[in-house]
Short mmCIF file of N, CA and C in Angstrom, two decimals:
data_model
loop_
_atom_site.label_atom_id
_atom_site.label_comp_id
_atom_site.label_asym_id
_atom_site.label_seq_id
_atom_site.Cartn_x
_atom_site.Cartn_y
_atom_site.Cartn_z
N UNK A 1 0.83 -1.20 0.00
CA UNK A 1 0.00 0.00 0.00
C UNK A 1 0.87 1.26 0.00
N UNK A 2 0.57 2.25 -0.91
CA UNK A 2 0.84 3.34 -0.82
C UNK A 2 0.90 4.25 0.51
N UNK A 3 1.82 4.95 0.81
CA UNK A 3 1.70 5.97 2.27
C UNK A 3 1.12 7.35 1.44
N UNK A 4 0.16 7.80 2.71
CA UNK A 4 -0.53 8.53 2.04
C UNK A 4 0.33 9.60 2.69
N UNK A 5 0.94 10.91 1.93
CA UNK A 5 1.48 12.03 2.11
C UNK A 5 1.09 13.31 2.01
N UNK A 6 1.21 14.27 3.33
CA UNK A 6 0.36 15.12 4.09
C UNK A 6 1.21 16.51 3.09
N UNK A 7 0.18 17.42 2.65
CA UNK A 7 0.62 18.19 2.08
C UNK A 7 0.13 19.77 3.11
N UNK A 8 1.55 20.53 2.80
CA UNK A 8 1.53 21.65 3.84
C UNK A 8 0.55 22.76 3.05
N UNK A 9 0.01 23.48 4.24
CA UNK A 9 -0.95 24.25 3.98
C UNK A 9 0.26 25.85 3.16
N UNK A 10 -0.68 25.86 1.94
CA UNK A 10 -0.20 27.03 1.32
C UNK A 10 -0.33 28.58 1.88
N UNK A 11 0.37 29.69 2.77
CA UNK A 11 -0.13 30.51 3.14
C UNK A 11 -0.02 32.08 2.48
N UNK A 12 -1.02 32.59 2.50
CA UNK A 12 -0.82 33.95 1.81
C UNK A 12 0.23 35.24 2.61
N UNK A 13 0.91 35.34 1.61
CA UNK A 13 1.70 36.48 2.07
C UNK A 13 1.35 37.90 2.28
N UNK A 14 1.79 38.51 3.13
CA UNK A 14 1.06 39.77 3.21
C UNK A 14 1.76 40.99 2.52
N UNK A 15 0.89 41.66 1.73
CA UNK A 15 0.76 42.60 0.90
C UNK A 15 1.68 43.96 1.55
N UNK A 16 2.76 44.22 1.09
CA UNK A 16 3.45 44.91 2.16
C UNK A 16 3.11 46.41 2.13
N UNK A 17 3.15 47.15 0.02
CA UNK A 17 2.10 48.06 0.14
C UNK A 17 0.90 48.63 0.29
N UNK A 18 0.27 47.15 0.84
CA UNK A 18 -0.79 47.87 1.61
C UNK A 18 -1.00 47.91 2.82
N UNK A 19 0.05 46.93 3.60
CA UNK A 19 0.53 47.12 5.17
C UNK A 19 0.91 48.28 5.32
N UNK A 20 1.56 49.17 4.51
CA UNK A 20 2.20 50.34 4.73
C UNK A 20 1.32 51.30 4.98
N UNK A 21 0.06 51.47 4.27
CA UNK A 21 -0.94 52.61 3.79
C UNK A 21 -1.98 52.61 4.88
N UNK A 22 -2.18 51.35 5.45
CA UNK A 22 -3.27 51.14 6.54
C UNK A 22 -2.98 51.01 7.74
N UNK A 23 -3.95 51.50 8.52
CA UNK A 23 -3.72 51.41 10.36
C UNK A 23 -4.56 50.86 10.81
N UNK A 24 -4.68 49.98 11.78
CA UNK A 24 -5.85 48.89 12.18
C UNK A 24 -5.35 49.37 13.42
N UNK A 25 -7.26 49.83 13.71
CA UNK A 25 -6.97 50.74 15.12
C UNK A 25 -7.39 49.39 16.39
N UNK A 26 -7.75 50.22 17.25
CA UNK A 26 -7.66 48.96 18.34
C UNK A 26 -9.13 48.26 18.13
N UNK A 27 -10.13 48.66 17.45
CA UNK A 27 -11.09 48.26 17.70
C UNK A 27 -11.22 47.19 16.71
N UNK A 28 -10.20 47.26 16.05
CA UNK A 28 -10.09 46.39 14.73
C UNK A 28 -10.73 46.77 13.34
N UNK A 29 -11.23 48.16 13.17
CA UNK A 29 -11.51 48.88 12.15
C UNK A 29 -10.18 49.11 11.45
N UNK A 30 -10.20 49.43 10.18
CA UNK A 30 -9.14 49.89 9.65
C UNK A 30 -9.07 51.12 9.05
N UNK A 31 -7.82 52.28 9.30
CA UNK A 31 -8.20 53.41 8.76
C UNK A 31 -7.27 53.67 7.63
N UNK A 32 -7.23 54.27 6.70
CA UNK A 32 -6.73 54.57 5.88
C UNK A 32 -6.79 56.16 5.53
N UNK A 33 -5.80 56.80 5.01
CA UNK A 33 -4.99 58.31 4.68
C UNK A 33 -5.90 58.53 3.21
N UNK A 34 -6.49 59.59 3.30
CA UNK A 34 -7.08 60.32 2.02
C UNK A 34 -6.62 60.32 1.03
N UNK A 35 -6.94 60.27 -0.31
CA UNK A 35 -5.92 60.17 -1.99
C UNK A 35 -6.27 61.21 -2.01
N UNK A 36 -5.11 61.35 -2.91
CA UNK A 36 -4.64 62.65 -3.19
C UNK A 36 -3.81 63.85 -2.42
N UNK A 37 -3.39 63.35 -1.29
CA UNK A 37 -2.37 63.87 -0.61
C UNK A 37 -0.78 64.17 -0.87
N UNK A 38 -0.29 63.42 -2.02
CA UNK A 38 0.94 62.63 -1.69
C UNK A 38 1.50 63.99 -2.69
N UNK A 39 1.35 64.54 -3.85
CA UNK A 39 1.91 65.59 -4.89
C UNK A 39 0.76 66.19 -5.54
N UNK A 40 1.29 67.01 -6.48
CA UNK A 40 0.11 68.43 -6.93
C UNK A 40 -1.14 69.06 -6.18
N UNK A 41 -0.24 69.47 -5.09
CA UNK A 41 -1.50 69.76 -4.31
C UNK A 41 -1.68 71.21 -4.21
N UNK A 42 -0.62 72.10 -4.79
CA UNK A 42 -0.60 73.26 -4.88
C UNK A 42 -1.73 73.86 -5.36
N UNK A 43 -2.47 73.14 -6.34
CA UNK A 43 -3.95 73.61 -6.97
C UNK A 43 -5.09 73.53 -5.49
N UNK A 44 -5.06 72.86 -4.74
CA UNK A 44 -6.38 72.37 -4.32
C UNK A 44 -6.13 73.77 -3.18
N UNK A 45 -7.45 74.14 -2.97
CA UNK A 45 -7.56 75.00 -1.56
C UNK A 45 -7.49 74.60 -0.59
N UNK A 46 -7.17 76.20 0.45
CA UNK A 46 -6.79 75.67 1.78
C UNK A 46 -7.78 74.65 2.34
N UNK A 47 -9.12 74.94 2.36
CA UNK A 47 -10.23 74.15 2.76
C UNK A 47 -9.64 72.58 2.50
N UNK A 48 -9.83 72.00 1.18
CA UNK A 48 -9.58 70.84 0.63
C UNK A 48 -8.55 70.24 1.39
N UNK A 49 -7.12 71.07 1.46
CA UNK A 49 -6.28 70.43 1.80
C UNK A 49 -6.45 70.27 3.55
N UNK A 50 -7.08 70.94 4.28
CA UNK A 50 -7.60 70.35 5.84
C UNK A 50 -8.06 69.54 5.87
N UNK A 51 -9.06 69.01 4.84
CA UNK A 51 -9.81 67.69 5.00
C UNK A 51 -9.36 67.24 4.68
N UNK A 52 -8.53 66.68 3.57
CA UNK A 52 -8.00 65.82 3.44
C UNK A 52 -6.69 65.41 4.36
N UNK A 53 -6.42 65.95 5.15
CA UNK A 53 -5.98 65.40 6.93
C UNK A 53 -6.39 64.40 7.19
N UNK A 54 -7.86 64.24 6.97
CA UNK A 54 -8.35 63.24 8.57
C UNK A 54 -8.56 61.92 7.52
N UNK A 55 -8.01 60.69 8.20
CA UNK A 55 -8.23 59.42 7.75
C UNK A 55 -9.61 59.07 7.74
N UNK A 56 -9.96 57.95 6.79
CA UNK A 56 -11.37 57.86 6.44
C UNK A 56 -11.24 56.15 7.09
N UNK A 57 -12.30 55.41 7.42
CA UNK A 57 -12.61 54.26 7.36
C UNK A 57 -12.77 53.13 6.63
N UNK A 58 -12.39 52.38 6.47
CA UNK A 58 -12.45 51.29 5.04
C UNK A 58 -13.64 50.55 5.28
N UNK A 59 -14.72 50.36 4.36
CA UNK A 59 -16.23 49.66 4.66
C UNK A 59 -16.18 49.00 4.82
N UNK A 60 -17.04 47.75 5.00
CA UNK A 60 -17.25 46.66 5.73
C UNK A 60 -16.98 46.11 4.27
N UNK A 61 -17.37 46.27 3.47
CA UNK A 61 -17.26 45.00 2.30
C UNK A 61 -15.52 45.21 1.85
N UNK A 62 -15.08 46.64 2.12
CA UNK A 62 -13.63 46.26 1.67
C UNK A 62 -12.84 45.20 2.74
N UNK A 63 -13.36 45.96 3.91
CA UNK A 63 -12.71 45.26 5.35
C UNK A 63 -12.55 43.73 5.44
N UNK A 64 -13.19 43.22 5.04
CA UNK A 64 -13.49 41.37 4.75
C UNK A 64 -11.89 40.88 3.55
N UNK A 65 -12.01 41.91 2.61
CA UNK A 65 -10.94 41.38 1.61
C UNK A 65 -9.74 41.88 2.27
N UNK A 66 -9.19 43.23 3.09
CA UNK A 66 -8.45 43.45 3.18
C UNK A 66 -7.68 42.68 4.37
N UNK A 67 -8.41 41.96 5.34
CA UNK A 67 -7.95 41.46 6.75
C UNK A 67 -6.94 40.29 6.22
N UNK A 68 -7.60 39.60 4.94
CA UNK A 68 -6.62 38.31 4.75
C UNK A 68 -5.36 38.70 4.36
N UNK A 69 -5.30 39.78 3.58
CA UNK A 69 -3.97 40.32 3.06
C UNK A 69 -3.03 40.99 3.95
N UNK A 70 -3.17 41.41 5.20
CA UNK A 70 -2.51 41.82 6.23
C UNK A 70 -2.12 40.97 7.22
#
């Protein structure tokens, strides 16, 4: 008889630029930094550029895809 041989579980690696971009706060939400921050921002007004300060929340339907990749 054949020995039956145990095959190792394949695991996903984690996505490092998007480890970088995201913060998983304590509650286990994840927040993420506004687009359009990073260059040409000289056009946008002062207004625009205050809001785009504050980190936004990632939804529940992204939140599901993004947990495995981190």
């Amino acid at each position: 008889m054949a020995k039956k041989v145990k095959m190792k579980k394949i695991k996903k690696k984690t996505h490092s630029g998007l480890k970088k971009a995201l913060n998983v706060r304590q509650s286990g939400s994840i927040s993420i930094k506004s687009q359009g921050t990073r260059h040409n921002t000289g056009k946008n007004s002062a207004k625009r550029s205050r809001q785009k300060r504050k980190s936004n929340g990632l939804n529940n339907s992204d939140l599901k895809r993004v947990k495995d990749l981190i």
